[in-house]
Amino acid sequence: MTNPHPPGAVPVHAEGIASVAVGGSIHGPVTIRTTVLPAGAVRDAADTEARGVVSLRARKHTFTGRTAELAEVRAELARSTGTAAVVLHGLGGVGKTELALQYAHLHSGSYDLIWWIDSAVPGATEAALAAIAEQLSPHWTGTEPSLPARAAWARSWLQQHDRWLLVHNNVEEPALLGDLLGRLPRGHHLITSRHATGWQGQVRFVGLGVLPRTDSVALIGSWAPFASPEEEWHADRLAGELGDLPLALEQAGAYMNQTMTGVQEYRSSLHEFLDEAALDHAGDERTVAGVWALTLTALAESNPLSVELLHTLAWLDPDGLPRELLAGPTAGPVRTRTALGLLRAYSMVTLTPQEVTVHRLVQKVLRDRATREAAARATADGPSPAARGREAAERVLLAAVYPNGPEEDPDTVRLARLAAHTTALSTTDPGTYHLGPSRLFADTALHLHEHGQSVQALPLFAAYARQTADRFGTDHPFTLNARGSVATSLMAAGRLEPAADLLEELVERATRVLGGGDLITLHIRASLAEIQLARGQLQRAEDEFAAAVADSTAHLGADHPRTLTLRNRLATTYENRHQYDRAIEIYQDLLRHEHGGLTHWEQQYSTPLRLNAATVRNNLAGAYEGAGRSAEAIATYREALADMVHQVGADHPRTLECLGNLGHALDSAEQREEASRIYREVAQKRVRILGEDHPDTLLSQGNLAYMLLRTGEPEAGLELCRRTLLQREQVLGVLHAASLANRKLLASAYHWTGDLTAAADLFETTLRQHREVLGSRHPDTLSTLSGYATCLIRAGDAPGAVPLLEEALAAQEELSGPEGVAAMTYRHNLATALRDTGAFDRSEELFTTVLEQRTRRLGGDHPDTLISSGSLARLYQLTGDLDRALPLYESALTGLTATFGTDHWTTRTLAGHLAEARTA
């Protein structure tokens, strides 16, 4: 097949996440990539023991001092409850990495497993977990399991053992580590980072500053022993001039050791270089720049290649570059080894037999100076010259990833291994368009995105977008597509506002340039609608999806997979707005395409174009349930479930999701024996397959807690609610939508168990958080508002509940119309509050309206309709109109007894009111 793209272009299309409605699940969907482990592998993780498994770098023999900090780390890890995690934080060059190494080596006897993770490297954590699995278990011997499967096994092992230490070195994004910390609470986590803020959960902090002067002098002496007290005095002065910064002291000592230079002589030479460095740098950077300049002057005289290699390394990731990649055709392996050895002797790099590492602060100083010198060489009529070392860094990566040239397919193994180095290179501007780096950025970004690392892909997509704009212009399809991928990564990183701003611009450009029906335009528009949904802008999301559906139908046809997926997302938007009838109409029509545009489980289209009949039936069942059509919901869930079991098996995550939805529908229809069995089955399978802390497992535990609360086991349900909320907060964060839903459930649990004070306090807190995260008009916010008001009514504060329910009803009517299920519920609750405040006329008007609506929409025998009858009868009783109260009571009690039996609390309450009315 010929390439339809212009020569030198790299087509990129990173699709957004297409979520699917979960129907009746009480907490809603949690989008996450799932790796299913076989039961044998999970048991193997529990049974496997580790003894003395250590994967660490070598520590420096010159390490000095830090006794107090080492003791503080030990104490903080020991006293932690829950997740034991300590963050070593401080500026670059203060020795965070070396201190973590020292701690791990010193206390290796206290752990069964210690593993070092270079966290700044994209995908390093997953790769490290996979390596742990390979090290510990023969289960993986002789097989070729996926990296996610091995990593999942390691997480399962870590969840079931406690004598282990993970060292997360150089964490740049604290939020990205939060998920792992919450899921692995039994061992110890030692983290090095420049950041002391942005951490979630119960992490503890140990700040690291510069060395005390006595330790600084001792560090210099470990490299250059003092020949006299005068030398020691000069060492004290030198330490002060270097700001007691360990990195600078180490490099100064290495220089003196390598050149046999005395401390006084070194100080004399250094002053000139520090004065020059002050022109470009300040603070610690000035110190390192001065030391670096003096060192490189010596290196340039003895081995110029070493200086060029150091400038090359400045543009790549500081950790873990394979040494053999630096041996180019001119230098050769022998000369390269010699040059690297000399850099190591001067403490400019760290070497292992396979890799080379350079300090980040050294890199920054080198890049800053190279950039300034390149700018000074620029001319007004020519392209900007490349900064020293950057083109060499590009050549190193291109030669490794594209051995046959960038026009050919990449070496995917090396592409993955060098992703961190490509990412580092992408954050600096290469100037004008070049096919090689452009292709490298695009291929690496897609690799990371496809492996669930969309956040890490962001700088690569941004770099590729800059390249395409430079080559093809801002309105070219490639540029629009590339910038759409930037927005997708921003969404994955939770940066919704800048993503929305970017997509607004792209929709306008794509529509103007390509037309509304182009696939790129439609994808960008769908991504914008997804962001609007996430931000609670439901009307805007609906309008965007509806417009995209119209354009896709007109240009691609009603049966095209893109049209069908857009219609599915429009239907789920209607569900979010509780407009279930409109959603049902779309889902039913989609199923008419079952043998046309709807795909099977094995299909040719990329993720957002995948839509199969089982998924649509699951969504249709959820819409039936939301509309109160319980029998149809249950039957449709059973049909979808049978299809999923046949196609992907009974233990597949999507099958378990559908089974859980069936359980909720049965629960809502008061078929609680089967519902309880299903809830327990799903929860047990998810614990076995996914682990206790997986979000899907926590979803099941929330459903089970809900069931326990409603079936006469309130204390067990309450305890499960508390535990599940704690786990969700650790895994997903306090303000994640699932955590908010769980917090609302816990408030309801307090309400049901009679602890109204605790319920009201938690409802109030949760309502404030819902407003903050989702906005005041989001359906989940309105549901929380109604729950809080209902709690106030039961606590005797009906006047306080009235304005809350007025607000909820008005907002919900705007979202779903006056006859939506939620609107009818809020209207009923408002009528109850008004009745309890003595506002009988308005209460009667609302109760009568709700009864008429429920009778017409749900039928006269529906439990909600019967409850409305009983509530209206209670109002008549309180106003002395027994002639109207008694027949309503009797008909409602007959229907509720047939549905719930005589022991249900609703039936008992109504029977008591009827008896009271008869004796009045």
Coordinates of N, CA and C in Angstrom, one line a residue, residues 210-221 226 231-246 248-250 252 256 263 266-267 270-271 274 284 287 291:
V210 N 22.6 21.7 52.3 CA 24.1 21.5 52.0 C 24.7 20.9 53.2
L211 N 26.0 20.4 53.1 CA 26.7 19.7 54.1 C 27.1 20.7 55.3
P212 N 27.1 20.2 56.5 CA 27.8 21.0 57.5 C 29.3 21.2 57.2
R213 N 29.9 22.3 57.6 CA 31.2 22.6 57.2 C 32.2 21.5 57.5
T214 N 32.1 20.9 58.7 CA 33.1 19.9 59.0 C 33.0 18.7 58.0
D215 N 31.8 18.4 57.6 CA 31.6 17.3 56.7 C 32.1 17.7 55.3
S216 N 31.9 18.9 54.9 CA 32.4 19.4 53.6 C 33.9 19.3 53.6
V217 N 34.6 19.7 54.6 CA 36.1 19.6 54.7 C 36.5 18.1 54.6
A218 N 35.8 17.3 55.4 CA 36.1 15.8 55.3 C 35.9 15.2 54.0
L219 N 34.9 15.7 53.2 CA 34.7 15.2 51.9 C 35.8 15.6 50.9
I220 N 36.3 16.8 51.0 CA 37.5 17.2 50.2 C 38.7 16.4 50.6
G221 N 38.9 16.2 51.9 CA 40.0 15.4 52.4 C 40.0 13.9 51.9
F226 N 45.1 16.1 53.3 CA 45.7 17.4 53.6 C 47.2 17.1 54.0
E231 N 46.7 23.4 54.6 CA 45.9 22.8 53.5 C 44.4 22.6 54.0
E232 N 44.3 22.2 55.3 CA 43.0 22.0 55.9 C 42.2 23.3 56.0
W233 N 43.0 24.4 56.3 CA 42.4 25.7 56.4 C 41.9 26.2 55.1
H234 N 42.7 25.9 54.0 CA 42.3 26.3 52.7 C 41.0 25.4 52.2
A235 N 41.0 24.2 52.7 CA 39.8 23.3 52.4 C 38.6 23.9 53.0
D236 N 38.7 24.5 54.2 CA 37.6 25.1 54.9 C 37.1 26.3 54.1
R237 N 38.0 27.1 53.6 CA 37.7 28.3 52.8 C 37.1 27.8 51.4
L238 N 37.6 26.8 50.8 CA 37.1 26.3 49.5 C 35.7 25.8 49.7
A239 N 35.4 25.1 50.8 CA 34.1 24.6 51.1 C 33.1 25.7 51.1
G240 N 33.5 26.8 51.8 CA 32.6 28.0 51.8 C 32.4 28.6 50.5
E241 N 33.4 28.7 49.7 CA 33.3 29.2 48.3 C 32.4 28.4 47.4
L242 N 32.4 27.1 47.7 CA 31.5 26.2 46.9 C 30.2 26.0 47.6
G243 N 29.9 26.7 48.6 CA 28.6 26.7 49.2 C 28.2 25.4 49.9
D244 N 29.3 24.6 50.3 CA 29.1 23.3 50.9 C 28.2 22.4 50.1
L245 N 28.2 22.6 48.8 CA 27.3 21.8 47.9 C 28.0 20.5 47.6
P246 N 27.5 19.3 48.0 CA 28.2 18.1 47.8 C 28.7 17.8 46.4
A248 N 29.5 19.9 44.0 CA 30.7 20.7 43.6 C 31.9 20.3 44.4
L249 N 31.7 19.9 45.7 CA 32.9 19.5 46.5 C 33.4 18.2 45.9
E250 N 32.5 17.3 45.5 CA 33.0 16.0 44.9 C 33.8 16.2 43.6
A252 N 35.3 19.0 42.7 CA 36.6 19.7 43.0 C 37.6 18.7 43.6
M256 N 41.3 17.6 41.9 CA 42.6 17.7 42.7 C 43.3 16.3 42.7
V263 N 45.1 22.0 47.5 CA 43.8 22.8 47.7 C 44.1 24.3 47.5
Y266 N 44.3 25.0 43.8 CA 42.9 24.8 43.2 C 42.1 26.1 43.4
R267 N 42.1 26.6 44.7 CA 41.3 27.8 45.0 C 41.8 28.9 44.1
L270 N 40.3 28.5 40.7 CA 38.9 28.4 40.7 C 38.3 29.8 40.6
H271 N 38.9 30.8 41.3 CA 38.3 32.1 41.4 C 38.0 32.7 40.1
L274 N 34.9 31.0 38.6 CA 33.7 31.4 39.3 C 33.2 32.8 38.8
D284 N 23.7 27.9 43.2 CA 24.4 26.7 43.0 C 24.9 26.4 41.6
T287 N 28.2 27.9 41.1 CA 29.3 27.1 41.8 C 29.7 25.9 40.9
V291 N 33.3 25.1 38.8 CA 34.1 23.9 39.0 C 34.1 23.1 37.7

